[in-house]
Amino acid sequence: MQSVLLGLIMVAVGWLVIWSVYEPDDTSKYWWPFKMKQPQSAAPAEATSETPWRRRSHARSARRGQPDQPSQAKQPSQPTTRPWQRRSGS
Amino acid sequence: MLRTLFFFAEMTVLMPFVLARPFAGILLWSWFSFMNPHRLMWGPESDMPWAMIVICATMVGCVVAREPKRFPVNPVTIMIILFIAMFSFGTIFAMAGSDEVLPKYTWVLKVYGVALLTAAMLNSRLRIHALIWVMVLSLAFFGIKGGGFTLLTGGTSRVWGPPGTMITDNNHVGAALLVCLPLMNYLRLQSAHRMVRLGLAAAMVLTTFAVVGTYSRGALVGLVAVTLFLWMKSSKKLASGIAILAVAIAALAFMPSQWGERMNTIQTYEQDGSAESRIQLWTDAWTMAIHRPLTGVGFSGTYSRNVADRIAPGLMARAIHSIYFECLAEQGFPGFFIWLGITVAGWITAQRIIREAKNTAGLEWAVDLARMSQCSIIAYLTAGTFLSLSYWDFYFTMLVAIGATRAQVLLTLGKADRRTWARAAPAQPPLAVPGIAAG
């Protein structure tokens, strides 16, 4: 049992080390056992966020037939761009 | 023999990666430091200074690799730098002989120095996640093994840590596994695959049995504290309370009567020789700290018969068995408060992460990590009351990861430009290897 467990951990650490070198943008690649949950999309978070004023203004806008105000809820920023890609013009 | 060959082959394959990307070296160094896998091998590989080899390769990689480097200035790293300065200054006035002081000084310097190097490399969510995985895998090995051993033997034999490491003692390994448990839970919460989540849940159960199987009263106190904290923070108090109660009853029913008798001595510590000697050791440590309040007696001073006799004949010269009193006696009051400040900085940083990232889409991982890190901090502070693990690298690496997580939170929220101390270096360009190119 100990040898099997040790073997699994050795494979796992090796996998992590090699993966950390490549750091793929698409984490589903080469990252299978350690793949993280994808961040929840912004839309459901906005709908469930604790912003009652947002829901009230949304309802008021809907009643008046006006377009809704921009959301006040926190939004995640865009994925971090890679400077070397900008420099190379890619 | 097969495992030794596999280990050697793996290291031969991985070492070039360390030169190319120093963060790979940080992961490997963490593995060697926390788990000491080479000690589980046979032959000359088990005695080779693997951690030294890896860290030297990492330093070379830091110079050679094109990776951008920016030291992260945050409360945790500032407190660590202050602590390094403080204990380096205090070592000049250490009371024990240089042959006793310098080895421990070098070792502690290495622990905090590598923690700072780790902080400099943790510049992305994925790197933080990878480091937590390596930390958990390193200790989960002993948790799963110890839990299985406890179940198979009916809890009649004690679980001990790996020989020749910082956590050899049953109390130490109990506390170490307890600190690791919340990090396992973080990975369970954040893993995408059901099988991995189930595997981690099983590892958590076995690790809990291993903690109980150490017969460590300190670890039991820590387990109760962590459980209470988790229950208080739980949104489903009734369901979690019933689950906790069920596990506690099952554990009590499973463990033999000798375990119960030992744990009962917590209430009658006045009659217990081990507990009594600890209180005497803490009193002696306090006497040493009062004798040298500014710099303490220095590294290894509490172990030196000569130092004890110079302060007050009759003082015990041995391990202090408390993270607080050990640091207080060795570093004096300023050093002790700076050392404690590292933990306070980690706790406050985790609290800020929870406050800032809560209800923000895409930052659930940071909130989970911050919450579980707080549980680990509680485990360390409670279980550590009864053992000498003041300079445990695993714990301080975790605090450094909290600092790095805050930097990622600020970057995601777009606040990093206003708070320059939290800027993190961008990730390095991917290696251009055909077939495995990133993106």
Coordinates of C-alpha atoms in Angstrom, one line a residue:
Chain A
M1 CA 0.0 0.0 0.0
Q2 CA 2.8 2.4 0.9
S3 CA 4.6 1.8 -2.3
V4 CA 1.5 2.4 -4.4
L5 CA 0.7 5.6 -2.5
L6 CA 4.3 6.8 -2.8
G7 CA 4.2 6.0 -6.5
L8 CA 1.0 7.9 -7.0
I9 CA 2.4 10.9 -5.2
M10 CA 5.7 10.8 -7.2
V11 CA 3.7 10.8 -10.4
A12 CA 1.4 13.6 -9.2
V13 CA 4.4 15.8 -8.1
G14 CA 6.1 15.1 -11.4
W15 CA 2.9 16.1 -13.3
L16 CA 2.6 19.3 -11.3
V17 CA 6.2 20.3 -11.9
I18 CA 6.0 19.7 -15.6
W19 CA 2.7 21.4 -15.8
S20 CA 4.0 24.4 -13.9
V21 CA 6.7 24.9 -16.5
Y22 CA 4.3 25.1 -19.4
E23 CA 1.4 27.0 -17.7
P24 CA -1.1 26.5 -20.5
D25 CA -3.7 29.2 -20.9
D26 CA -6.2 26.5 -21.3
T27 CA -5.9 24.7 -17.9
S28 CA -7.9 21.7 -19.1
K29 CA -4.8 20.7 -21.1
Y30 CA -2.2 18.5 -19.3
W31 CA -3.9 19.4 -16.0
W32 CA -6.5 16.7 -15.8
P33 CA -6.3 15.5 -12.1
F34 CA -5.6 18.9 -10.8
K35 CA -8.1 20.8 -12.9
M36 CA -9.9 23.5 -10.9
K37 CA -13.5 24.4 -11.1
Q38 CA -14.1 27.1 -13.7
P39 CA -15.0 30.5 -12.2
Q40 CA -18.7 31.0 -12.1
S41 CA -19.9 33.2 -14.9
A42 CA -20.6 36.9 -14.2
A43 CA -24.3 36.7 -15.1
P44 CA -25.4 34.2 -12.4
A45 CA -23.2 36.0 -9.8
E46 CA -24.9 39.3 -10.7
A47 CA -28.3 37.8 -10.3
T48 CA -27.5 36.3 -6.9
S49 CA -25.3 39.1 -5.6
E50 CA -26.4 40.9 -2.5
T51 CA -27.5 44.1 -4.3
P52 CA -31.2 44.6 -3.5
W53 CA -31.0 48.1 -4.9
R54 CA -29.9 46.6 -8.2
R55 CA -33.0 44.3 -8.3
R56 CA -35.3 47.2 -7.4
S57 CA -33.9 49.5 -10.1
H58 CA -34.1 46.7 -12.5
A59 CA -37.8 46.2 -11.6
R60 CA -38.5 49.9 -11.8
S61 CA -36.8 50.2 -15.2
A62 CA -38.8 47.2 -16.4
R63 CA -42.0 48.9 -15.3
R64 CA -41.2 52.1 -17.0
G65 CA -40.1 50.3 -20.1
Q66 CA -36.7 52.0 -19.9
P67 CA -33.4 50.3 -20.6
D68 CA -31.8 49.0 -17.4
Q69 CA -29.0 50.9 -15.7
P70 CA -25.5 49.4 -15.9
S71 CA -24.8 46.9 -13.2
Q72 CA -23.2 48.0 -9.9
A73 CA -22.1 44.5 -9.1
K74 CA -18.4 43.6 -9.1
Q75 CA -17.3 42.1 -12.3
P76 CA -14.1 40.1 -12.8
S77 CA -11.5 41.8 -14.9
Q78 CA -10.4 40.5 -18.3
P79 CA -7.9 37.7 -18.2
T80 CA -4.3 39.0 -17.6
T81 CA -2.7 39.8 -20.9
R82 CA 0.8 38.6 -21.6
P83 CA 3.2 41.4 -22.2
W84 CA 5.5 39.3 -24.4
Q85 CA 2.6 38.6 -26.7
R86 CA 1.8 42.4 -26.9
R87 CA 5.5 43.1 -27.7
S88 CA 5.6 40.5 -30.4
G89 CA 2.4 41.8 -31.9
S90 CA 0.6 38.5 -31.7
Chain B
M1 CA 14.5 -1.1 -5.2
L2 CA 12.0 -0.3 -8.0
R3 CA 10.7 2.8 -6.2
T4 CA 14.3 4.0 -5.8
L5 CA 14.9 3.6 -9.5
F6 CA 11.7 5.4 -10.3
F7 CA 12.6 8.2 -7.9
F8 CA 16.0 8.6 -9.5
A9 CA 14.6 8.6 -13.0
E10 CA 12.0 11.2 -12.0
M11 CA 14.5 13.5 -10.5
T12 CA 16.8 13.1 -13.6
V13 CA 13.9 14.1 -15.8
L14 CA 12.7 17.0 -13.6
M15 CA 16.0 18.7 -12.8
P16 CA 16.4 20.3 -16.3
F17 CA 12.9 21.8 -15.8
V18 CA 14.1 23.5 -12.6
L19 CA 16.9 25.2 -14.5
A20 CA 14.4 26.4 -17.2
R21 CA 11.7 27.5 -14.7
P22 CA 12.7 28.2 -11.1
F23 CA 9.1 27.7 -9.9
A24 CA 9.5 24.0 -10.8
G25 CA 12.3 24.1 -8.3
I26 CA 10.2 25.7 -5.7
L27 CA 7.6 22.9 -6.0
L28 CA 10.3 20.2 -5.8
W29 CA 12.0 21.9 -2.9
S30 CA 8.6 22.1 -1.1
W31 CA 8.1 18.4 -1.7
F32 CA 11.5 17.5 -0.3
S33 CA 11.1 19.8 2.7
F34 CA 7.6 18.7 3.7
M35 CA 7.6 15.0 2.8
N36 CA 11.3 14.0 2.6
P37 CA 10.5 11.4 -0.1
H38 CA 14.2 10.5 -0.4
R39 CA 14.1 9.1 3.1
L40 CA 11.6 6.5 1.9
M41 CA 14.1 5.2 -0.6
W42 CA 16.8 2.6 -0.3
G43 CA 20.5 3.0 -1.3
P44 CA 22.6 6.1 -1.6
E45 CA 19.7 8.2 -2.9
S46 CA 18.2 8.3 0.6
D47 CA 21.3 10.1 1.9
M48 CA 21.8 12.5 -0.9
P49 CA 21.2 16.2 -0.1
W50 CA 18.3 16.5 -2.6
A51 CA 16.8 19.6 -1.1
M52 CA 20.2 21.4 -1.4
I53 CA 20.6 20.2 -5.0
V54 CA 17.2 21.4 -5.9
I55 CA 17.5 24.8 -4.3
C56 CA 21.0 25.3 -5.9
A57 CA 19.4 24.5 -9.3
T58 CA 16.6 26.9 -8.5
M59 CA 19.0 29.7 -7.7
V60 CA 20.8 29.0 -11.0
G61 CA 17.4 29.0 -12.7
C62 CA 16.5 32.3 -11.2
V63 CA 19.6 33.8 -12.8
V64 CA 19.4 32.0 -16.1
A65 CA 15.7 32.0 -16.8
R66 CA 14.1 34.9 -18.6
E67 CA 11.3 35.0 -16.1
P68 CA 10.4 38.5 -14.9
K69 CA 11.1 38.8 -11.2
R70 CA 9.4 41.2 -8.8
F71 CA 9.5 40.8 -5.1
P72 CA 6.0 41.0 -3.6
V73 CA 5.9 43.5 -0.8
N74 CA 3.0 42.6 1.4
P75 CA 2.4 42.4 5.2
V76 CA 3.5 38.7 5.4
T77 CA 6.8 39.2 3.5
I78 CA 7.6 42.4 5.4
M79 CA 7.1 40.6 8.7
I80 CA 9.3 37.7 7.5
I81 CA 12.1 40.1 6.5
L82 CA 11.8 41.9 9.9
F83 CA 12.0 38.5 11.6
I84 CA 15.1 37.5 9.6
A85 CA 16.8 40.8 10.5
M86 CA 15.8 40.3 14.2
F87 CA 17.0 36.8 14.7
S88 CA 20.2 37.5 12.7
F89 CA 20.9 40.4 15.0
G90 CA 20.0 38.3 18.1
T91 CA 22.3 35.5 17.0
I92 CA 25.3 37.8 17.5
F93 CA 24.4 37.8 21.2
A94 CA 23.4 34.1 21.4
M95 CA 24.5 32.5 24.7
A96 CA 25.1 28.9 23.4
G97 CA 28.3 28.0 21.6
S98 CA 28.7 28.7 17.9
D99 CA 28.8 25.0 17.1
E100 CA 25.2 24.8 18.5
V101 CA 23.9 28.2 17.4
L102 CA 25.1 28.4 13.8
P103 CA 23.5 25.1 12.5
K104 CA 20.1 26.1 13.7
Y105 CA 20.6 29.7 12.5
T106 CA 21.5 28.5 9.1
W107 CA 18.5 26.2 9.0
V108 CA 16.0 28.8 10.1
L109 CA 17.5 31.3 7.7
K110 CA 17.0 28.8 4.9
V111 CA 13.3 28.2 6.0
Y112 CA 12.4 31.9 5.8
G113 CA 14.7 32.7 2.9
V114 CA 13.1 30.0 0.7
A115 CA 9.7 31.2 1.9
L116 CA 10.5 34.7 0.5
L117 CA 11.8 33.1 -2.7
T118 CA 8.5 31.2 -3.0
A119 CA 6.6 34.4 -2.5
A120 CA 8.5 35.9 -5.4
M121 CA 7.4 33.1 -7.7
L122 CA 3.8 32.8 -6.7
N123 CA 2.5 35.2 -9.3
S124 CA -0.6 33.4 -10.7
R125 CA -3.6 31.6 -9.4
L126 CA -2.4 28.4 -11.0
R127 CA 1.0 28.5 -9.3
I128 CA -0.7 29.0 -5.9
H129 CA -3.0 26.1 -6.6
A130 CA 0.0 23.9 -7.7
L131 CA 1.9 24.8 -4.6
I132 CA -1.1 23.9 -2.3
W133 CA -1.3 20.6 -4.2
V134 CA 2.3 19.8 -3.5
M135 CA 2.0 20.8 0.2
V136 CA -1.1 18.6 0.6
L137 CA 0.3 15.7 -1.3
S138 CA 3.4 15.8 0.9
L139 CA 1.6 15.4 4.1
A140 CA -1.4 13.5 2.8
F141 CA 1.0 10.5 2.3
F142 CA 1.5 10.3 6.1
G143 CA -2.2 11.1 6.8
I144 CA -3.5 8.3 4.6
K145 CA -0.9 5.9 5.8
G146 CA -1.4 6.8 9.4
G147 CA -5.2 6.7 9.1
G148 CA -5.1 3.2 7.5
F149 CA -2.7 2.1 10.2
T150 CA -5.1 3.3 12.9
L151 CA -8.1 1.6 11.3
L152 CA -6.2 -1.7 10.8
T153 CA -4.8 -1.8 14.3
G154 CA -8.0 -0.7 15.9
G155 CA -6.2 2.4 17.3
T156 CA -4.1 0.4 19.7
S157 CA -0.8 1.6 18.3
R158 CA 0.4 5.2 18.0
V159 CA 1.0 6.9 14.6
W160 CA 4.5 8.4 14.3
G161 CA 5.9 10.8 11.8
P162 CA 8.6 10.0 9.2
P163 CA 12.0 9.4 10.9
G164 CA 14.7 12.1 10.7
T165 CA 12.3 14.9 9.9
M166 CA 10.8 17.9 11.8
I167 CA 7.6 15.9 12.3
T168 CA 8.9 12.6 13.6
D169 CA 7.3 13.0 17.0
N170 CA 3.7 11.8 17.4
N171 CA 2.7 15.3 18.7
H172 CA 4.4 17.0 15.8
V173 CA 2.9 14.8 13.1
G174 CA -0.5 15.2 14.7
A175 CA -0.3 19.0 14.5
A176 CA 1.1 18.9 11.0
L177 CA -1.7 16.7 9.7
L178 CA -4.2 19.0 11.4
V179 CA -2.8 22.1 9.7
C180 CA -2.9 20.2 6.4
L181 CA -6.6 19.1 6.7
P182 CA -8.2 22.5 5.9
L183 CA -5.9 22.8 2.8
M184 CA -7.1 19.4 1.7
N185 CA -10.6 20.7 2.0
Y186 CA -9.8 23.8 -0.1
L187 CA -8.6 21.4 -2.9
R188 CA -11.7 19.3 -2.5
L189 CA -13.9 22.5 -2.8
Q190 CA -12.0 23.7 -5.9
S191 CA -11.4 20.4 -7.8
A192 CA -13.4 20.1 -11.0
H193 CA -13.4 16.3 -11.1
R194 CA -15.8 14.2 -8.9
M195 CA -13.3 11.4 -8.5
V196 CA -10.6 13.8 -7.2
R197 CA -13.1 15.3 -4.8
L198 CA -14.1 11.9 -3.5
G199 CA -10.4 10.9 -3.2
L200 CA -9.7 14.1 -1.2
A201 CA -12.7 13.5 1.0
A202 CA -11.5 10.0 1.8
A203 CA -8.0 11.3 2.4
M204 CA -9.5 13.8 4.9
V205 CA -11.3 11.1 6.8
L206 CA -8.2 8.9 7.0
T207 CA -6.1 11.9 8.0
T208 CA -8.5 12.7 10.8
F209 CA -8.1 9.1 12.0
A210 CA -4.4 9.5 11.8
V211 CA -4.6 12.7 13.9
V212 CA -6.6 10.8 16.6
G213 CA -4.2 7.8 16.3
T214 CA -1.2 9.9 17.2
Y215 CA -2.5 9.9 20.8
S216 CA -1.5 13.6 20.9
R217 CA -3.5 15.6 23.4
G218 CA -2.4 18.8 21.8
A219 CA -3.6 17.6 18.4
L220 CA -6.9 16.7 19.9
V221 CA -7.3 20.2 21.4
G222 CA -6.4 21.6 17.9
L223 CA -8.9 19.3 16.3
V224 CA -11.7 20.5 18.6
A225 CA -10.7 24.2 18.0
V226 CA -10.7 23.7 14.2
T227 CA -14.0 21.9 14.2
L228 CA -15.6 24.6 16.3
F229 CA -14.3 27.3 14.0
L230 CA -15.5 25.4 10.9
W231 CA -18.9 24.9 12.6
M232 CA -19.2 28.6 13.5
K233 CA -18.4 29.7 10.0
S234 CA -20.7 27.1 8.5
S235 CA -23.9 28.4 6.9
K236 CA -25.7 25.1 7.7
K237 CA -25.1 24.9 11.4
L238 CA -27.7 22.1 12.2
A239 CA -26.5 19.7 9.4
S240 CA -22.8 20.3 10.0
G241 CA -23.4 20.0 13.8
I242 CA -25.1 16.6 13.4
A243 CA -22.3 15.5 11.1
I244 CA -19.5 16.6 13.5
L245 CA -21.3 14.9 16.4
A246 CA -21.7 11.7 14.4
V247 CA -18.0 11.7 13.5
A248 CA -17.0 12.4 17.1
I249 CA -19.2 9.6 18.5
A250 CA -17.8 7.2 15.8
A251 CA -14.2 8.1 16.7
L252 CA -14.8 7.7 20.4
A253 CA -16.5 4.4 19.9
F254 CA -13.7 3.2 17.6
M255 CA -10.7 4.2 19.7
P256 CA -9.7 1.8 22.5
S257 CA -10.0 2.6 26.2
Q258 CA -6.3 3.5 26.6
W259 CA -6.8 6.3 24.1
G260 CA -9.7 7.7 26.2
E261 CA -7.6 7.4 29.4
R262 CA -4.8 9.4 27.9
M263 CA -7.1 12.1 26.6
N264 CA -8.8 12.3 30.0
T265 CA -5.5 13.5 31.5
I266 CA -6.2 16.8 29.8
Q267 CA -8.6 17.5 32.6
T268 CA -6.3 16.2 35.3
Y269 CA -3.1 17.7 34.0
E270 CA -1.9 18.4 37.6
Q271 CA -1.5 14.7 38.1
D272 CA 0.2 14.0 34.8
G273 CA 4.0 13.9 34.7
S274 CA 4.2 14.9 31.0
A275 CA 1.9 17.9 31.4
E276 CA 3.6 19.0 34.6
S277 CA 7.0 18.9 33.0
R278 CA 5.7 21.1 30.2
I279 CA 4.5 23.7 32.6
Q280 CA 7.9 23.6 34.2
L281 CA 9.6 24.0 30.8
W282 CA 7.4 27.0 30.0
T283 CA 8.3 28.6 33.3
D284 CA 11.9 28.0 32.6
A285 CA 11.5 29.5 29.1
W286 CA 9.9 32.6 30.7
T287 CA 12.8 32.9 33.1
M288 CA 15.2 32.8 30.1
A289 CA 13.2 35.5 28.3
I290 CA 13.1 37.8 31.3
H291 CA 16.9 37.3 31.7
R292 CA 17.5 38.4 28.1
P293 CA 14.4 40.3 27.1
L294 CA 15.8 42.1 24.0
T295 CA 17.6 39.3 22.2
G296 CA 16.6 36.1 24.1
V297 CA 19.2 33.4 24.7
G298 CA 19.6 32.7 21.0
F299 CA 19.2 29.6 18.9
S300 CA 19.6 26.3 20.8
G301 CA 20.0 28.2 24.1
T302 CA 17.1 26.3 25.6
Y303 CA 18.8 23.0 24.8
S304 CA 22.2 24.0 26.3
R305 CA 23.0 22.9 29.9
N306 CA 25.7 25.5 30.0
V307 CA 23.2 28.3 29.2
A308 CA 20.6 27.1 31.6
D309 CA 23.1 27.0 34.5
R310 CA 24.4 30.5 33.6
I311 CA 20.9 31.9 33.9
A312 CA 19.7 30.0 36.9
P313 CA 21.0 26.6 38.1
G314 CA 18.2 24.0 38.0
L315 CA 16.6 25.2 34.8
M316 CA 15.8 22.4 32.4
A317 CA 17.8 22.2 29.2
R318 CA 15.7 20.6 26.6
A319 CA 13.0 21.3 24.0
I320 CA 10.4 23.8 25.3
H321 CA 7.4 22.1 23.9
S322 CA 5.5 25.2 22.9
I323 CA 5.9 27.4 19.8
Y324 CA 5.3 30.5 21.9
F325 CA 7.7 29.9 24.7
E326 CA 10.3 28.4 22.4
C327 CA 10.3 31.6 20.3
L328 CA 10.1 33.9 23.3
A329 CA 13.1 32.2 25.0
E330 CA 15.2 32.1 21.9
Q331 CA 14.4 35.5 20.4
G332 CA 13.3 37.7 23.3
F333 CA 10.2 39.9 23.3
P334 CA 10.8 41.9 20.1
G335 CA 11.6 38.8 18.1
F336 CA 8.6 37.0 19.6
F337 CA 6.2 39.8 18.7
I338 CA 7.6 40.0 15.1
W339 CA 7.3 36.2 14.8
L340 CA 3.7 36.4 16.0
G341 CA 3.2 39.3 13.6
I342 CA 3.8 37.0 10.6
T343 CA 0.8 35.0 11.7
V344 CA -1.3 38.1 12.5
A345 CA -0.4 39.5 9.0
G346 CA -1.5 36.2 7.4
W347 CA -4.8 36.2 9.3
I348 CA -5.6 39.8 8.5
T349 CA -4.7 39.2 4.8
A350 CA -7.0 36.2 4.7
Q351 CA -9.7 38.3 6.3
R352 CA -9.3 41.0 3.7
I353 CA -9.4 38.5 0.9
I354 CA -12.7 37.2 2.3
R355 CA -14.2 40.7 2.6
E356 CA -13.0 41.9 -0.8
A357 CA -13.6 38.8 -2.9
K358 CA -16.8 37.6 -1.4
N359 CA -19.6 37.6 -3.9
T360 CA -17.2 38.3 -6.7
A361 CA -17.5 36.0 -9.6
G362 CA -14.2 34.3 -10.4
L363 CA -12.7 34.7 -7.0
E364 CA -14.5 31.9 -5.2
W365 CA -11.1 30.0 -5.0
A366 CA -9.5 32.9 -3.1
V367 CA -12.3 33.0 -0.6
D368 CA -12.1 29.3 -0.1
L369 CA -8.3 29.3 0.3
A370 CA -8.5 32.3 2.7
R371 CA -11.1 30.6 4.9
M372 CA -9.3 27.3 5.0
S373 CA -6.0 29.0 5.7
Q374 CA -7.6 30.6 8.7
C375 CA -8.6 27.1 9.9
S376 CA -5.0 26.0 9.4
I377 CA -3.7 29.0 11.4
I378 CA -6.0 28.1 14.3
A379 CA -4.8 24.5 14.1
Y380 CA -1.2 25.6 14.3
L381 CA -1.8 28.1 17.1
T382 CA -3.7 25.7 19.3
A383 CA -1.9 22.4 18.7
G384 CA 1.5 24.3 18.6
T385 CA 0.9 25.4 22.2
F386 CA 2.3 22.0 23.3
L387 CA 5.1 21.4 20.9
S388 CA 8.3 22.9 19.4
L389 CA 7.5 23.8 15.8
S390 CA 8.1 27.6 15.9
Y391 CA 10.0 27.6 12.6
W392 CA 8.0 25.1 10.6
D393 CA 8.4 25.7 6.9
F394 CA 5.1 24.3 5.8
Y395 CA 3.2 26.8 7.9
F396 CA 5.1 29.8 6.8
T397 CA 4.9 28.7 3.1
M398 CA 1.1 28.7 3.6
L399 CA 1.2 32.2 5.0
V400 CA 3.2 33.3 2.0
A401 CA 0.6 31.8 -0.3
I402 CA -2.1 33.8 1.4
G403 CA -0.1 37.0 0.7
A404 CA 0.2 35.9 -3.0
T405 CA -3.5 35.2 -3.1
R406 CA -4.3 38.7 -2.0
A407 CA -2.2 40.1 -4.8
Q408 CA -4.2 38.0 -7.2
V409 CA -7.4 39.2 -5.8
L410 CA -6.4 42.8 -6.1
L411 CA -5.2 42.2 -9.7
T412 CA -8.5 40.7 -10.6
L413 CA -10.5 43.5 -8.9
G414 CA -8.3 46.1 -10.7
K415 CA -6.9 47.6 -7.5
A416 CA -3.4 46.5 -7.8
D417 CA -2.3 49.8 -9.5
R418 CA -3.4 51.8 -6.5
R419 CA -1.7 49.5 -4.1
T420 CA 1.7 49.0 -5.5
W421 CA 2.8 46.7 -2.8
A422 CA 0.4 44.1 -4.1
R423 CA 1.6 44.1 -7.7
A424 CA 2.6 40.7 -8.9
A425 CA 4.9 39.9 -11.7
P426 CA 3.3 38.6 -14.8
A427 CA 3.6 34.9 -15.6
Q428 CA 6.6 33.9 -17.7
P429 CA 6.3 33.2 -21.4
P430 CA 5.7 29.5 -22.2
L431 CA 8.5 27.4 -23.4
A432 CA 8.4 26.9 -27.1
V433 CA 8.4 23.1 -27.1
P434 CA 6.8 21.6 -30.2
G435 CA 3.6 19.8 -29.3
I436 CA 3.3 21.2 -25.8
A437 CA 3.3 24.9 -26.6
A438 CA 1.0 26.8 -24.4
G439 CA -2.3 28.3 -25.5

